[in-house]
XYZ file of C-alpha atoms in Angstrom:
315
model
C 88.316 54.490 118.896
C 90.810 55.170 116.292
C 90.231 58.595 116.403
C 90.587 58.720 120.762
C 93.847 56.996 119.795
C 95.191 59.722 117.312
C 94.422 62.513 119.582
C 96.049 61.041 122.996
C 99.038 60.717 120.612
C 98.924 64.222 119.147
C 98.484 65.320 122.457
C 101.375 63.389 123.816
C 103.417 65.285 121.016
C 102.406 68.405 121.886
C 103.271 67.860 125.353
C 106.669 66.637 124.975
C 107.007 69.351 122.581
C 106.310 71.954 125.208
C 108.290 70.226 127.433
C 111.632 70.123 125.116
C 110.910 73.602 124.301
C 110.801 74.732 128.152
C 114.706 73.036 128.167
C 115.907 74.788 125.600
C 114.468 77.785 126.952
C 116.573 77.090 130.413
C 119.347 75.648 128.898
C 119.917 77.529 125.877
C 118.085 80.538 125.997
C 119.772 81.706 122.413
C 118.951 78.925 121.029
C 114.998 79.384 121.975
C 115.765 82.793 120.438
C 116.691 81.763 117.033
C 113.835 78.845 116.915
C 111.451 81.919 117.844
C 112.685 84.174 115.673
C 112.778 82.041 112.457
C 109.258 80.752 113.636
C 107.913 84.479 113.454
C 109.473 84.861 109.914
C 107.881 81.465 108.719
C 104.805 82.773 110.051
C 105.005 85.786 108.030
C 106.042 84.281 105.227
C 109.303 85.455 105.154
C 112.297 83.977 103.490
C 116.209 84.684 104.380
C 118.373 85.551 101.690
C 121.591 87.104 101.265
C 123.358 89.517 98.862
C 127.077 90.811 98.085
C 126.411 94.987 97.611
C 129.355 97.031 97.862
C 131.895 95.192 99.729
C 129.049 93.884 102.297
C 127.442 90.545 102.473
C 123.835 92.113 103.497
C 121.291 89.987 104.639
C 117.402 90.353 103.997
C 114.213 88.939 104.376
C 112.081 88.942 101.400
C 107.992 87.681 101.189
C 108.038 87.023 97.661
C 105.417 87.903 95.174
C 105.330 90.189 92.156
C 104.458 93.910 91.762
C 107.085 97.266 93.306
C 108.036 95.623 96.695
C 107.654 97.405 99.818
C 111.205 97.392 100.801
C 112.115 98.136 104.652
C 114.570 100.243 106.701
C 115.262 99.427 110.259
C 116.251 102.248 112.399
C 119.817 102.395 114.734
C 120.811 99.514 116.797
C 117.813 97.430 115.318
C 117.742 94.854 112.676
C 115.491 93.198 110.014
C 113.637 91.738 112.397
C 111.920 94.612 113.563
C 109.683 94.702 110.939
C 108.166 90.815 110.631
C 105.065 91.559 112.645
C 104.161 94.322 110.634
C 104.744 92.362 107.782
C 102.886 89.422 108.683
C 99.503 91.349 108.058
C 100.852 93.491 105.095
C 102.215 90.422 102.887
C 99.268 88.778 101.910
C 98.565 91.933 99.785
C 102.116 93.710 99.007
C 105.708 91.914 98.745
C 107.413 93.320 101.876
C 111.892 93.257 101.683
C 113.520 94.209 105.171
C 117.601 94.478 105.392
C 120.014 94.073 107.801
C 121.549 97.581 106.992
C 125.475 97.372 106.418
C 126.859 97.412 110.079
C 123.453 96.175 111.740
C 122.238 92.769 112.582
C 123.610 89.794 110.704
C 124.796 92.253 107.633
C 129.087 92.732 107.612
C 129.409 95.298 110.634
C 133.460 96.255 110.311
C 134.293 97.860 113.352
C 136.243 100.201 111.251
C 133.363 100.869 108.797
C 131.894 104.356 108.164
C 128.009 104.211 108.489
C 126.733 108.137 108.030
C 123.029 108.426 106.082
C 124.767 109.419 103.213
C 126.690 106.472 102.470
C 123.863 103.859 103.777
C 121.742 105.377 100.996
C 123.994 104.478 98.316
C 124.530 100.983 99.513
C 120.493 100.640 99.429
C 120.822 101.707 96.525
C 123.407 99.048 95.387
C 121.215 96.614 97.097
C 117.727 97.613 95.340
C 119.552 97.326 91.758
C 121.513 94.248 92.669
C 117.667 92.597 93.584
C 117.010 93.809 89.856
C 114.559 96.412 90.756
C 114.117 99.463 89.081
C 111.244 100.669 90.994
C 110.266 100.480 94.869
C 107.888 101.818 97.850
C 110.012 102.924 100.685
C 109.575 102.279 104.519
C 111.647 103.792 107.307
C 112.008 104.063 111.258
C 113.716 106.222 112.664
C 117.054 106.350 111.207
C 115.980 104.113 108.703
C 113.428 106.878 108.304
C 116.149 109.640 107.557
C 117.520 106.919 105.351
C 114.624 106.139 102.838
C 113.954 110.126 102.761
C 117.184 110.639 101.610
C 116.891 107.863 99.209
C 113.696 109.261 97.688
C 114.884 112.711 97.559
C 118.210 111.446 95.730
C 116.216 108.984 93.588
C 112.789 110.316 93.529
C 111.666 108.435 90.011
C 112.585 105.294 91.396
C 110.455 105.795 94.825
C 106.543 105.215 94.585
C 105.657 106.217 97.903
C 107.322 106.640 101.215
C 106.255 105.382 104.675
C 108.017 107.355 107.617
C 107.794 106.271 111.009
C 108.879 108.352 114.186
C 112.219 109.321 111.282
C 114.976 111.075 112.693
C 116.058 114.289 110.131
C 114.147 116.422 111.500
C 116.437 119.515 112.353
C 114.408 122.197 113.330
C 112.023 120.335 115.677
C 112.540 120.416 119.778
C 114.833 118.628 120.897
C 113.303 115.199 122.343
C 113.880 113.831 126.026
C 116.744 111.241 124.591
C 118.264 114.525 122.965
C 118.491 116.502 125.787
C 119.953 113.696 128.006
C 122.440 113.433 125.523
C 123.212 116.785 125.812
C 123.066 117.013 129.603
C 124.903 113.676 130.665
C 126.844 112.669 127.881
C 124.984 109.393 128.423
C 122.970 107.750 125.227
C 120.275 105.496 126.296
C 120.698 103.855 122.876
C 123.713 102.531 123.353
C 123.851 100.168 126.567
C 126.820 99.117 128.127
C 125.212 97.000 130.483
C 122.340 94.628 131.355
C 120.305 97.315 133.233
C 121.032 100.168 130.753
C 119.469 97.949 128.075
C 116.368 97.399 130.345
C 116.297 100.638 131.117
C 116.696 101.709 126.755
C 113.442 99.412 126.219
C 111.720 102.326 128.363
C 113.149 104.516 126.772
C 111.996 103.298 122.686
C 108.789 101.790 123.693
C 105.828 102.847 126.124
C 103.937 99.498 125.516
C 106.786 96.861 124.938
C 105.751 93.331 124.135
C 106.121 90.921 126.981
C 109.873 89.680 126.127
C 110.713 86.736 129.429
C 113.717 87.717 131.739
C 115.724 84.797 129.888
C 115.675 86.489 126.251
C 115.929 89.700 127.651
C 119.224 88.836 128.804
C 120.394 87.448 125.650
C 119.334 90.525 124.040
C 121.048 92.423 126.208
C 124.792 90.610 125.670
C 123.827 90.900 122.299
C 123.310 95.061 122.810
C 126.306 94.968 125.355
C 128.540 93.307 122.359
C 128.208 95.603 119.827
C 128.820 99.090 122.097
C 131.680 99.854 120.656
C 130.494 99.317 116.864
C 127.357 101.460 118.064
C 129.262 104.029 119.987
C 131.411 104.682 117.060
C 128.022 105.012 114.407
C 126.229 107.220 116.662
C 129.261 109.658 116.449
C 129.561 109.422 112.493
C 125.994 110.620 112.736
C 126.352 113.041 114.691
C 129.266 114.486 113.135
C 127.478 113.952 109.880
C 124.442 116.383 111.291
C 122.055 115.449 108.047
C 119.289 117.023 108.406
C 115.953 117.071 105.684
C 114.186 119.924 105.686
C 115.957 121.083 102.226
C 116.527 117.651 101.386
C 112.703 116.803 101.261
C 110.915 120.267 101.091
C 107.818 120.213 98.114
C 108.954 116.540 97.159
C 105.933 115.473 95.471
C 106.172 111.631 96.361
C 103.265 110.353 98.265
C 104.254 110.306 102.097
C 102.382 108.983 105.088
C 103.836 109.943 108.446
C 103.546 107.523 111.472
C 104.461 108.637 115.126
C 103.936 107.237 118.390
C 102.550 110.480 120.644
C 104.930 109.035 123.735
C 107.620 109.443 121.439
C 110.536 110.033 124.142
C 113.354 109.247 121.025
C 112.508 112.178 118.493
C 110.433 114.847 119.676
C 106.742 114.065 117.772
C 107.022 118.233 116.874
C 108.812 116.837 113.629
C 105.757 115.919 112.192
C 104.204 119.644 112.201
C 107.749 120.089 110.091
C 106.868 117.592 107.727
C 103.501 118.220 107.092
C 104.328 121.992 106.075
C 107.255 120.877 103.405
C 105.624 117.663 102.398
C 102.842 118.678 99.727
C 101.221 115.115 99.038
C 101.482 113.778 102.284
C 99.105 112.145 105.554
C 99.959 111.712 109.073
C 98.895 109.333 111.776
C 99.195 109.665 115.651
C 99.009 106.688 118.232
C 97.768 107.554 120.874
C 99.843 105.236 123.987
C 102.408 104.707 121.582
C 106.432 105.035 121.555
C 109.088 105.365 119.214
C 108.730 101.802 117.642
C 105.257 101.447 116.780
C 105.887 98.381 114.572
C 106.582 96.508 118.229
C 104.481 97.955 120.177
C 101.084 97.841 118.008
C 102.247 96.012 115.144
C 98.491 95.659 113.668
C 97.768 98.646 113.745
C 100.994 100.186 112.073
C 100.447 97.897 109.303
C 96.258 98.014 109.066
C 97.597 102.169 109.332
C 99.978 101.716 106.414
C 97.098 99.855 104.086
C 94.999 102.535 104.604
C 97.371 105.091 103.369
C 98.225 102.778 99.885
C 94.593 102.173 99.715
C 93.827 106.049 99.775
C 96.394 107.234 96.907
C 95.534 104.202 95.085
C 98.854 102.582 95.193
């Protein structure tokens, strides 16, 4: 009897749970967003922190643990948050960081600020040391990607490994679809200016996007729609900045696993063929179905993918 009782009222919660979550959800659709969001990082065992590096408060998430952390670059117009799926089946073995780079996400993002790949590498570099490490493994998307390659090439006896996923860099490969729009239109699908063009950039990053409802969507989207300027004004710096790593990375020794997503419509998937021929100690992985954020779209995977690799070179 007792135990009839304790389940009709645990039942009872859980519906009125449901129920308060649904109004939120209407009501507040940010605020469902946050709850979500921190639920995800709980689930990963993720704590928030922040840090003061260079001028910036930058914020991080950080699993904890001991050993050289696996420390995590997000690539443009993402965040920190791109990463906690992935990290969710890698932290149970490996101590996983992921930042808010300087002028992304909940990091200080001056409008005025300079952002090129040259400078973000020095203030991950401020950020490593001021975490009081002296050694690291390096992960990367995209820019990020360009990011921690440039990092290991300017710091390569502080880098154990690198993990590079879909990283832009890549100079000499074809151009990729997003490219030649660019080119054509003048338009960058990374950069929305309005609700639509930010449904429309989820096709163009991801050939199997998780199911995100029409509510969130739309406060992703103000949230995209916000920052245009900022992002505008970062894609140019890059642009004008034109770094490139062939040179930068050719017959680096550290131990490099490649990740790309063969639907790839963001940077052309040729870049890997690049890599693998100036990359002497280093592995490659295709999805097959996959876009330009594999962490999203297959998150398992990426990370079971990722294991494998640090399993294999025994690190």
């Amino acid at each position: 009897m007792l135990l009839t009782r304790m389940l009709k009222v645990l039942l009872l919660a859980g519906l009125l749970a449901l129920v308060a979550a649904m109004a939120v959800y209407a009501v507040a659709p940010s605020v469902f967003l946050a709850g979500a969001v921190a639920t995800e990082r709980w689930s990963a065992g993720l704590a928030r922190h922040e840090k003061e590096v260079a001028g910036f408060r930058i914020v991080y998430l950080d699993g904890g643990g001991s050993g050289a952390p696996l420390v995590l670059v997000h690539g443009f117009g993402a965040d920190k948050d791109t990463w906690v799926r992935v990290a969710r089946v890698l932290r149970p073995k490996l101590r996983v960081i992921a930042l808010d780079l300087p002028g992304f996400g909940e990091s200080d993002s001056p409008l005025e600020g300079s952002y090129t790949i040259a400078e973000q590498v020095e203030r991950l570099h401020g950020f490593v040391g001021a975490l009081g490490l002296t050694h690291v493994h390096l992960g990367g998307h995209s820019m990020g990607g360009n990011i921690a390659a440039t990092y290991a090439a300017t710091y390569p006896n502080e880098v154990g490994s690198l993990w590079l996923i879909a990283n832009s860099g890549i100079g000499s490969a074809s151009p990729s679809e997003l490219r030649k729009r660019i080119a054509d239109t003048g338009k960058n699908a990374l950069v929305p200016a309005t609700q639509q063009e930010f449904r429309e950039m989820l096709g163009w990053v991801m050939a199997r996007p998780p199911y995100l409802p029409d509510r969130l969507a739309e406060v992703l989207a103000e949230r995209a729609i916000a920052n245009h300027e900022l992002r505008t004004r970062q894609f140019a710096q890059l642009v004008r900045e034109g770094s490139t790593l062939e040179r930068r990375i050719n017959g680096m020794p550290i131990p490099t696993h490649v990740l790309w997503g063969e639907l790839d419509r963001a940077v052309n998937v040729d870049a890997v063929h690049v890599m693998m021929g100036i990359l002497p100690n280093s592995d490659r992985t295709l999805m097959p179905g996959i876009g330009h954020i594999p962490m999203l779209e297959a998150p398992e995977e990426t990370a079971r993918d990722y294991l494998a690799f640090r399993k294999h070179y025994r690190l």
